[in-house]
Structure formats: C-alpha cells, structure tokens
mmCIF file of C-alpha atoms in Angstrom:
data_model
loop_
_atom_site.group_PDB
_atom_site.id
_atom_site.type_symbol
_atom_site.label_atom_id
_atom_site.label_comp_id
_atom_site.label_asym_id
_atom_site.label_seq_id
_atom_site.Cartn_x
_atom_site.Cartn_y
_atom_site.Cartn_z
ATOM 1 C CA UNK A 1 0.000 0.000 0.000
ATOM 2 C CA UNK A 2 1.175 3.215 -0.881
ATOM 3 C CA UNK A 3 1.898 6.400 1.319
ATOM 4 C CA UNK A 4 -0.731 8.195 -0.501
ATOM 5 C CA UNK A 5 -3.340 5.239 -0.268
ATOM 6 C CA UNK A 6 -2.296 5.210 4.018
ATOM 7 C CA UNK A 7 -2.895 8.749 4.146
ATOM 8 C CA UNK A 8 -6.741 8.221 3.071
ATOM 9 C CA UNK A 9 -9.511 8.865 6.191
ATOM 10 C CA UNK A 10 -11.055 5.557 5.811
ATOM 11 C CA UNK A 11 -8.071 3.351 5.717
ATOM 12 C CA UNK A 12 -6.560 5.409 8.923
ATOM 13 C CA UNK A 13 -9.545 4.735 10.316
ATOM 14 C CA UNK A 14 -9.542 0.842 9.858
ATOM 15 C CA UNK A 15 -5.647 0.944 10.751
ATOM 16 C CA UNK A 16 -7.140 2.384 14.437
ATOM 17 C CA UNK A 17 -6.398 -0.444 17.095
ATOM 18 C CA UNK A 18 -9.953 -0.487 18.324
ATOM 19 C CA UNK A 19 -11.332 -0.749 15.163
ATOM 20 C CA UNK A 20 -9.254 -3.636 14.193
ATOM 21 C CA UNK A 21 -9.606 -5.067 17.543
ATOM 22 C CA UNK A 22 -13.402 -5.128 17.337
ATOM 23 C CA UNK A 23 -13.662 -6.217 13.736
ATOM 24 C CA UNK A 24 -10.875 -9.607 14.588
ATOM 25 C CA UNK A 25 -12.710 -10.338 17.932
ATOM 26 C CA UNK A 26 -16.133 -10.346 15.522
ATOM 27 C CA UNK A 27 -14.419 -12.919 13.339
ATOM 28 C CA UNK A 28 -12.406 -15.111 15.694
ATOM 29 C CA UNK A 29 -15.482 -14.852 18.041
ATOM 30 C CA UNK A 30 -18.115 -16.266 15.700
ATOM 31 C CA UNK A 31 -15.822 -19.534 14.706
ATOM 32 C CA UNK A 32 -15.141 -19.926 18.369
ATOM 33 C CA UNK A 33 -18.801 -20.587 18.704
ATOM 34 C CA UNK A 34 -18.491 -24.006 17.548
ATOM 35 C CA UNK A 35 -15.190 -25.532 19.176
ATOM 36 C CA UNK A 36 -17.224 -27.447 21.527
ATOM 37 C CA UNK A 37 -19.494 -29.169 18.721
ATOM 38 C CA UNK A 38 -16.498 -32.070 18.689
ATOM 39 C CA UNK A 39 -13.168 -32.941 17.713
ATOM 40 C CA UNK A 40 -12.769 -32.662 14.562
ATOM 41 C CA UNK A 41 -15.189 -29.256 14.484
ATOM 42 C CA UNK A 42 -12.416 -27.937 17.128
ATOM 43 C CA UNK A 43 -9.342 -28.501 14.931
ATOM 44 C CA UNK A 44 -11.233 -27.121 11.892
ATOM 45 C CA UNK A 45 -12.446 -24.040 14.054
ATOM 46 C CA UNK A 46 -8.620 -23.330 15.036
ATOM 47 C CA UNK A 47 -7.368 -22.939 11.618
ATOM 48 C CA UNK A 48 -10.352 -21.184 10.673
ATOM 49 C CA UNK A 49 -9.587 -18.594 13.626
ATOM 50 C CA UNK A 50 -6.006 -18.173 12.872
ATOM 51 C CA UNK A 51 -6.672 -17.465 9.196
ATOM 52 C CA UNK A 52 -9.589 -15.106 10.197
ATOM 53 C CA UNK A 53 -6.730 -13.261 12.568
ATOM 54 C CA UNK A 54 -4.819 -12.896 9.453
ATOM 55 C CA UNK A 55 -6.882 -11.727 7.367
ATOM 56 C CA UNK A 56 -8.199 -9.053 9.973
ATOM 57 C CA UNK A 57 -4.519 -7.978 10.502
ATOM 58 C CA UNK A 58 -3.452 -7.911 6.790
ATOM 59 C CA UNK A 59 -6.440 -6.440 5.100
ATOM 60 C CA UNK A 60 -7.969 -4.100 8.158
ATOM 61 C CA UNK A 61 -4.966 -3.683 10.363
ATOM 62 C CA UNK A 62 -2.884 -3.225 7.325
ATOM 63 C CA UNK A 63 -0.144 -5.037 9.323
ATOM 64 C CA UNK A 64 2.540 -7.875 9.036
ATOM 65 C CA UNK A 65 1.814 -11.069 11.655
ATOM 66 C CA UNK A 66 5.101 -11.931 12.808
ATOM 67 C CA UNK A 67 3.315 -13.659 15.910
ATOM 68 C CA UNK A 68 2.148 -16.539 13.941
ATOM 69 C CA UNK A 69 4.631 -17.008 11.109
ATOM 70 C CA UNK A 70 6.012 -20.455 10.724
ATOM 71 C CA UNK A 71 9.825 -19.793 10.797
ATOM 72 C CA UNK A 72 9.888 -20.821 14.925
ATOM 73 C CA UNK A 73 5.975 -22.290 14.973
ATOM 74 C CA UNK A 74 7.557 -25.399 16.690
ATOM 75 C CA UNK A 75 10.422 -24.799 18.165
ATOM 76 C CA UNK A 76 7.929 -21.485 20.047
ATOM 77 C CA UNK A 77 5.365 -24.927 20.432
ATOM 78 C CA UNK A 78 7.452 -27.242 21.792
ATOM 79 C CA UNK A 79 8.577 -23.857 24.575
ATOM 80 C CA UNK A 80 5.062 -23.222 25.843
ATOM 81 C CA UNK A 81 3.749 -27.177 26.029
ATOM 82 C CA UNK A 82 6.864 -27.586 27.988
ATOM 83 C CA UNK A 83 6.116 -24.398 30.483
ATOM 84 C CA UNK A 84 2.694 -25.508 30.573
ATOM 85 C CA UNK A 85 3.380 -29.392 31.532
ATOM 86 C CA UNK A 86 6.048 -28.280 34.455
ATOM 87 C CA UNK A 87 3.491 -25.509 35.439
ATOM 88 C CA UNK A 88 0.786 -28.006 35.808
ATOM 89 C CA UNK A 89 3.060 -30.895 37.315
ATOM 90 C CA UNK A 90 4.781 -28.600 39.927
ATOM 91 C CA UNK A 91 1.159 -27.267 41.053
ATOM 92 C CA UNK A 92 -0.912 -30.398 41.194
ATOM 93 C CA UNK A 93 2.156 -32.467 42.728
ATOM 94 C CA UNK A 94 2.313 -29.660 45.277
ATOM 95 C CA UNK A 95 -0.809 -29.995 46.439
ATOM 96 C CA UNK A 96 -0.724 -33.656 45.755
ATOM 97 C CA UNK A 97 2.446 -33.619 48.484
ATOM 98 C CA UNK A 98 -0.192 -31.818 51.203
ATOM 99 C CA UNK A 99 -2.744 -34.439 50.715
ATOM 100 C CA UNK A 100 -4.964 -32.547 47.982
ATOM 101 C CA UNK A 101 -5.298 -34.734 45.505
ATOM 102 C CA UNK A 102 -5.322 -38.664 44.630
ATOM 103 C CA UNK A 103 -5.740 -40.253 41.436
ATOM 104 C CA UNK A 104 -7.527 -43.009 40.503
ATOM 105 C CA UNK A 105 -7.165 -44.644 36.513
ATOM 106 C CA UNK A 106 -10.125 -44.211 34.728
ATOM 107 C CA UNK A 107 -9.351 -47.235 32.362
ATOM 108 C CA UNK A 108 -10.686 -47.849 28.405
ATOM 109 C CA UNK A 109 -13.439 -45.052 28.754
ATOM 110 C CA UNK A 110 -10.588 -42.617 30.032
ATOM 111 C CA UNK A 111 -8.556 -43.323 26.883
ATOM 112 C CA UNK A 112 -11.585 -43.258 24.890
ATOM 113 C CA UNK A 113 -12.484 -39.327 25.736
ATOM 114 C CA UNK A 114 -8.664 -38.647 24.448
ATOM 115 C CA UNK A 115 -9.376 -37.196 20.963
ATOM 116 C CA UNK A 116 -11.901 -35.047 22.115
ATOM 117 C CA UNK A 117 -10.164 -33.845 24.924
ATOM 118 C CA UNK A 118 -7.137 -33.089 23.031
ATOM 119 C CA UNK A 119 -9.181 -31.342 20.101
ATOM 120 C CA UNK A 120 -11.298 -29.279 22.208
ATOM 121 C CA UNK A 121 -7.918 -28.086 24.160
ATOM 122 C CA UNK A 122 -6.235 -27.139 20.912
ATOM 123 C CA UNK A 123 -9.310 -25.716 19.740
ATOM 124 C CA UNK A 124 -10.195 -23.606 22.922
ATOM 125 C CA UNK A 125 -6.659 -22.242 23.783
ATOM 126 C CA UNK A 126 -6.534 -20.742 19.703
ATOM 127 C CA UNK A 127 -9.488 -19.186 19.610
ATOM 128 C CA UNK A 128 -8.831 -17.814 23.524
ATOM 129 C CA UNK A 129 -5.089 -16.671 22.804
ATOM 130 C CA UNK A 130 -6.365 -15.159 19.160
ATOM 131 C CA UNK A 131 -8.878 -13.058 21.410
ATOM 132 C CA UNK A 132 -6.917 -11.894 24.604
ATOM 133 C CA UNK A 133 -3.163 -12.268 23.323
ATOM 134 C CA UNK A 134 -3.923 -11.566 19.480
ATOM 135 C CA UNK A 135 -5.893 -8.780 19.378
ATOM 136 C CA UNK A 136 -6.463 -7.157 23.009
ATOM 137 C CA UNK A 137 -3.331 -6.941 24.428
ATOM 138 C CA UNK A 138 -1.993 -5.893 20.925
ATOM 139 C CA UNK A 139 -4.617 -3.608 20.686
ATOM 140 C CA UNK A 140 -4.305 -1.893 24.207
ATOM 141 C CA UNK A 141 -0.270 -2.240 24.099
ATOM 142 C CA UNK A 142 -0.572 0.010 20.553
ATOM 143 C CA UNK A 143 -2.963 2.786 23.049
ATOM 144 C CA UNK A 144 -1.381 2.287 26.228
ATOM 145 C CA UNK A 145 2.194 0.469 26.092
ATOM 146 C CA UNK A 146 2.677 -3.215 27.403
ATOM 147 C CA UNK A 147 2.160 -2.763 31.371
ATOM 148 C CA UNK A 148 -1.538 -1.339 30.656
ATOM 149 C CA UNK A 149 -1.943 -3.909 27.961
ATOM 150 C CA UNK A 150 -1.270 -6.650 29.991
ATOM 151 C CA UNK A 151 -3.002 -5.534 33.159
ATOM 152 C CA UNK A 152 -5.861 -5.297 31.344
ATOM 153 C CA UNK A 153 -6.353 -8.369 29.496
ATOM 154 C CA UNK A 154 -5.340 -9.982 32.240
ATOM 155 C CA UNK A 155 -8.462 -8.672 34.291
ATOM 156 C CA UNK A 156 -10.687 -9.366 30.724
ATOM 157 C CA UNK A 157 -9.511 -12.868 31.071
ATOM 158 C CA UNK A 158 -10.851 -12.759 34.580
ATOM 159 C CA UNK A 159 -14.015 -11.391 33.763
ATOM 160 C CA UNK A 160 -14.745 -13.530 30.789
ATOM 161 C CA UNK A 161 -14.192 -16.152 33.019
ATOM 162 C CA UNK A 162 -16.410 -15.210 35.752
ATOM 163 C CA UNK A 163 -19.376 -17.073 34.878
ATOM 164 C CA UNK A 164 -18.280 -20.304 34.181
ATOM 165 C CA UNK A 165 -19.964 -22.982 36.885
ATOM 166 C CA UNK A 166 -19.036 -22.545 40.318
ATOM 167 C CA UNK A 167 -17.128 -19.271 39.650
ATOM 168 C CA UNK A 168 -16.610 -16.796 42.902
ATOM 169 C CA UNK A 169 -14.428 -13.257 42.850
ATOM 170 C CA UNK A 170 -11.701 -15.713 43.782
ATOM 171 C CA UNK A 171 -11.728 -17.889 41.128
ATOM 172 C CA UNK A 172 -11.915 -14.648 38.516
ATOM 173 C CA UNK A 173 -9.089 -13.080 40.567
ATOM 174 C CA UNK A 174 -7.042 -15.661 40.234
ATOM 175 C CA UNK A 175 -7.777 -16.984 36.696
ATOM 176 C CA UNK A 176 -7.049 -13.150 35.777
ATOM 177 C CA UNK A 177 -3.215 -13.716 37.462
ATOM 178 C CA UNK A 178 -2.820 -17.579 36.405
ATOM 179 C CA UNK A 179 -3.585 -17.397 33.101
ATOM 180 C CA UNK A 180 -4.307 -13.801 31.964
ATOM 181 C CA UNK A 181 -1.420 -12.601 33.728
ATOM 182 C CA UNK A 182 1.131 -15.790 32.543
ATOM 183 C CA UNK A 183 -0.155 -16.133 28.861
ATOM 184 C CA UNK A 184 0.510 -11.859 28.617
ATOM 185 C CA UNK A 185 3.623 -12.011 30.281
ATOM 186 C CA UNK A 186 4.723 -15.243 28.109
ATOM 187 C CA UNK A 187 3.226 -13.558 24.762
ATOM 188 C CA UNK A 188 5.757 -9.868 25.530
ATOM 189 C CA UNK A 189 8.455 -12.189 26.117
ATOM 190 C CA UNK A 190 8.539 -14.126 22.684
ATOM 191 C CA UNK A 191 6.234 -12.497 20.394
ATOM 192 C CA UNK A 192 4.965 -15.515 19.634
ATOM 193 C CA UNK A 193 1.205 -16.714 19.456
ATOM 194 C CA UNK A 194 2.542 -20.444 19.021
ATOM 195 C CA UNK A 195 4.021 -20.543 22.708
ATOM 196 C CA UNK A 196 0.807 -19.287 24.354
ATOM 197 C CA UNK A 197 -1.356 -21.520 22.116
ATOM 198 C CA UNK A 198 0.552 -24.376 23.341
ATOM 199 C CA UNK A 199 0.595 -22.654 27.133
ATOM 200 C CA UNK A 200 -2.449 -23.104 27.042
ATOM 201 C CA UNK A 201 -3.621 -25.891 25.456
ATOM 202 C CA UNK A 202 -1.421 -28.383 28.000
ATOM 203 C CA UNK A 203 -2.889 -26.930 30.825
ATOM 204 C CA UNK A 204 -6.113 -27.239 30.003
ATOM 205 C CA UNK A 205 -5.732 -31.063 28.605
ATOM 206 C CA UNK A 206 -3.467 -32.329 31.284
ATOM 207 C CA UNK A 207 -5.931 -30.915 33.835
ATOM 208 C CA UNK A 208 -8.769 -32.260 32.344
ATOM 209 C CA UNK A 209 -6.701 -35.636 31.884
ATOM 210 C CA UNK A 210 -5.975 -36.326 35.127
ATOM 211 C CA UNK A 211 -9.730 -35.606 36.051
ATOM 212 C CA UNK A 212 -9.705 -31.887 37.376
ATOM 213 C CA UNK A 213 -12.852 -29.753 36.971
ATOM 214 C CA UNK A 214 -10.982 -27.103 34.577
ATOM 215 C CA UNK A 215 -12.553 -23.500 35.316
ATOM 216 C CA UNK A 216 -15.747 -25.399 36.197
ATOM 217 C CA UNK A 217 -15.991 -27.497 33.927
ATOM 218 C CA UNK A 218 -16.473 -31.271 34.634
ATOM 219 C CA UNK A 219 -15.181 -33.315 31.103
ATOM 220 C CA UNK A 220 -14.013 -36.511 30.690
ATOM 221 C CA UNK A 221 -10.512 -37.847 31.698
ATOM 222 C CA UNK A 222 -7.902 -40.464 31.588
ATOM 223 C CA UNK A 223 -7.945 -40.386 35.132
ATOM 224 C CA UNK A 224 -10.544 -39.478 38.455
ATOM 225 C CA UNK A 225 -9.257 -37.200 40.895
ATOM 226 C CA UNK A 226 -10.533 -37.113 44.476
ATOM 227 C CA UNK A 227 -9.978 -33.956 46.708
ATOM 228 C CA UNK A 228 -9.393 -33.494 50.094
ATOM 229 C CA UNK A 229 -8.817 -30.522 51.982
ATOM 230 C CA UNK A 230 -9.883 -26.513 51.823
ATOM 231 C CA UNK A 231 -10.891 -25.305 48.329
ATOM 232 C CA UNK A 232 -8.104 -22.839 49.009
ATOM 233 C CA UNK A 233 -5.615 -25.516 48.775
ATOM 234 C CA UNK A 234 -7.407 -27.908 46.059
ATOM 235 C CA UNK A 235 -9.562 -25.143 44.355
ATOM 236 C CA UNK A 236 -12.153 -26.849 45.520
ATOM 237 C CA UNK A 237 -15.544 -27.868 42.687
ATOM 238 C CA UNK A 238 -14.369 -24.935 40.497
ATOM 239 C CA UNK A 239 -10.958 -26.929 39.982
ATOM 240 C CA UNK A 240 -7.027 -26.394 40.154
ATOM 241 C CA UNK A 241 -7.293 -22.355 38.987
ATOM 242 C CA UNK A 242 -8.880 -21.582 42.208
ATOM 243 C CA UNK A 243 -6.432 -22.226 44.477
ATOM 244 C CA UNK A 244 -3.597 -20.193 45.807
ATOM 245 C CA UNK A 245 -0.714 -23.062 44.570
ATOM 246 C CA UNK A 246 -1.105 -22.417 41.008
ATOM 247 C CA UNK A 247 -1.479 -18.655 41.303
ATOM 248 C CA UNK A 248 1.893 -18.484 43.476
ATOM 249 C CA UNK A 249 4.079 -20.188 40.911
ATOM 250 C CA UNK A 250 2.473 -18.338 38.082
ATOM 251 C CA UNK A 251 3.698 -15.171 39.643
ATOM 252 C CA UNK A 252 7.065 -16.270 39.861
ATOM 253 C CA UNK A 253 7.218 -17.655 36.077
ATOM 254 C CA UNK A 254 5.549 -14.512 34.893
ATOM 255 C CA UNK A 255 8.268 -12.050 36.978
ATOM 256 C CA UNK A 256 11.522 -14.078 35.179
ATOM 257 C CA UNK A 257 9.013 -13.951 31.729
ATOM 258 C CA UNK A 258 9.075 -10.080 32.131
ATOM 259 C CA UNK A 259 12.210 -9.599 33.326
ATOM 260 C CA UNK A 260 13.180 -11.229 29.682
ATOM 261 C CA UNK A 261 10.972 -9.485 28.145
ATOM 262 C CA UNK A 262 12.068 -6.191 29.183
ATOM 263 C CA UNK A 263 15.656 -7.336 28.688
ATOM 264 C CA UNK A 264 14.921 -8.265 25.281
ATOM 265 C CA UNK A 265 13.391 -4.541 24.733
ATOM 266 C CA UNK A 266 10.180 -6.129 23.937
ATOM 267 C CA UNK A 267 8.179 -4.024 26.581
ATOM 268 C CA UNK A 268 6.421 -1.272 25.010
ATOM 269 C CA UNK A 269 6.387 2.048 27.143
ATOM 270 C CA UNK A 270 3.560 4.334 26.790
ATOM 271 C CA UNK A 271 5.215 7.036 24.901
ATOM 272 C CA UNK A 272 6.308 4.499 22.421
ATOM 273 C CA UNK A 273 3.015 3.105 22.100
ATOM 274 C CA UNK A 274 1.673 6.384 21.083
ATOM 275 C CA UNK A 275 4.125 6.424 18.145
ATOM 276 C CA UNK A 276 3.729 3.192 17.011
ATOM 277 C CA UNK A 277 -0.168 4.027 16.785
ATOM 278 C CA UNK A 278 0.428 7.317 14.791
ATOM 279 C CA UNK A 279 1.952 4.826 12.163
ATOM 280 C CA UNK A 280 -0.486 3.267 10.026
ATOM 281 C CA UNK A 281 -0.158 -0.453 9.204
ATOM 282 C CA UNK A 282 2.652 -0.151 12.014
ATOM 283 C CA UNK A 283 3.882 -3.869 12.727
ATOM 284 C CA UNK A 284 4.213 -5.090 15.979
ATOM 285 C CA UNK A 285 7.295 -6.148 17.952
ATOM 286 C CA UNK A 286 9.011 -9.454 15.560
ATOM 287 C CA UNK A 287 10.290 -12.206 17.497
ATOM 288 C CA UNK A 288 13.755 -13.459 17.087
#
C-alpha cells in the first residue's frame, strides 16, 4: 500500500487499534462458537480462527503477523507445552504432596475421551489466545504500552471467566493472574502466538486428563481425581485455577518472563506506544 493510499480517512480509520480489535474479535469470536461441537469441528475451528486473525490484521490492520509465522511455529510450540506441563506438574504435585489430591485410573473409557479432549484443548486455547493475546493486548499495548496492555487483558480474562460454573471473585481473581497474567507475560516475552497456544492448550488437557474440573468445567478424563482438603488448597468444585498453589508459581514464572521481556526490549512504554499508533499499518514487535 502506498503512502498516498495510508494517508486516506477511511483506511486510517480501519488501521485504528480499536477498530481492528473489534472487527478480529467479531471474526475469531463467531468460529469460536463451535469448538465445543467435537473434535474434529475444534481442529477445523482453530485454523479457521487463525486465518480469520490474518486476514483481519493484513487487510484491516494493514499489518505484518510476525506472531504466527512459521519460521519458529515449533520450536515457540514445543517452549510453551513444555512451560505448561512443568506448570501443571509442579502445582498439582504440590498440592498432591499436602494431601490434595489422589488419582484413581479411569481405564478404556478414560482413553476413549482422548481425541476429544485433546481437540477441544487445541481448539479452545486458539481461539482464547487469538482473542486476549492476538488482538487485546496488541490492541491496548498500541494505546497504552505493554504494562496497561497486559493488566488489562489480564483482568478481561478474569471477567470472561467469571461465569463459568461454580465461579466466585476468587476464582476470577485468580484466573485473571494464572492465566491472563502468565499467557501476557509469556506472549511480551517471545512475540509468539505459538508458545501461548501451546501454554495453554497443556494446561487445560493435562488438567482435564488427570480428572480436574478445569474452570468449572467437569469433562471426561484419563484419570478421576478425588480432593481433600480446603478449596483454598485444592480449588475446591471450580478446579485447580482456584487455588492459591497455582497462582503463586504463576507469579514467579511470569516475573523471570518479564524480566526477559524487558531485557529483550520487547516491553512497550507508553510514549512508544503512542508512536507506534500514529503509524499506520505499524507492525508489531518481531520475534527473534
């Protein structure tokens, strides 16, 4: 696109974070609608949502997508499954360790709810880390810099999570740190959409393997999980994001994610922000 064609009212206006923002969570919202319909509806809805996200970005953004191109897709992959397996195996074996939890094997049915559960993971963390990652906190971080952009989504995450069964303030307060707070924080620090898709997705399957309610939720597993002990330790019938273990270690991973981040000049101060918004089709922030 050309300087002149840039300098045109409607196309600044389409370049204007919320209006991009509202037209990609529009898209990616509707095909996130259906990741629940089944397994192979889930994987077709996350490739649906990522090429909506592109499209949004490239034709009413007007900008590049370095956060999903395929150059370090799996190497970025393989980082977040890994962060989310040792988040999820240092919280439940902590609480595991002060009686918490016990596991029982749920045998051939367990196995059989695999593909689904594995689908509907995938499916769930895209369309999620499209919405909050993808387009808010890029959104926000182009009005307000990175610190307001992630304190923000982070509390959206929250919210949006507050009605799920057997929420409390709690459980949206600490969802908002957990997972709002830890996806942000690990999206500034690689610029990468892969490694919080991934994030995500392994917490969300390995907690719903090993039988735990996740946000709510009561699906399937591999495994059945008994609980013993104060919700505050177990997270009670809401599941693992409700109780204080989880929410302690995320703070610590998300502190040395920042700390990288900001090392890596990949934190976006407010006065920068405002620049980068003046620019139209301005990309954001490639990763290595």
């Amino acid at each position: 696109m050309t300087d002149a064609q840039q300098n045109k009212p409607f196309i600044r206006f389409l370049h204007y974070p919320l209006v991009w923002l509202v037209v990609g969570v529009i898209v990616v919202g509707a095909v996130s609608l259906f990741v629940g319909a089944g397994p192979v509806p889930a994987v077709i809805c996350a490739v649906l949502a990522i090429v909506g996200y592109w499209a949004v970005m490239r034709f009413v953004a007007g900008r590049r997508t370095p956060e999903i191109a395929w150059r370090h897709a799996l190497r970025d992959a393989g980082i977040g499954a890994a962060i989310g397996a040792g988040f999820l195996a240092l919280s439940v074996g902590a609480i595991a360790l002060l009686g918490g939890y016990s596991f029982t094997f749920d045998g051939a049915a367990g196995l059989r709810a695999l593909p689904e559960l594995i689908a509907v993971a995938i499916g769930g963390a895209v369309t999620e880390e499209l919405l909050f990652r993808g387009l808010a906190l890029q959104a926000f971080e182009k009005l307000g810099g990175s610190w307001i952009a992630l304190i923000a989504t982070a509390a959206l995450f929250g919210l949006a999570h507050s009605a799920n069964p057997g929420a409390t303030l709690w459980s949206s307060i600490a969802i908002a740190v957990e997972a709002g707070g830890l996806m942000g924080a690990a999206f500034l620090w690689r610029r990468s959409l892969w490694l919080v898709f991934a994030l995500h997705a392994t917490w969300n399957g390995l907690e719903q393997a090993i039988g735990i309610p996740v946000s709510g939720h009561v699906d399937p597993g591999v495994m059945l999980t008994s609980v013993h002990g104060p919700a505050f330790l177990t997270g009670g019938a809401f599941g693992l994001e409700a109780s204080i273990v989880p929410v302690l270690v995320s703070i610590a991973l998300s502190v040395v994610m920042l700390l990288a981040a900001h090392r890596s000049r990949r934190i976006v101060p407010l006065r920068a922000s405002r620049r980068l918004s003046a620019l139209p089709g301005s990309a954001s922030l490639v990763a290595e």
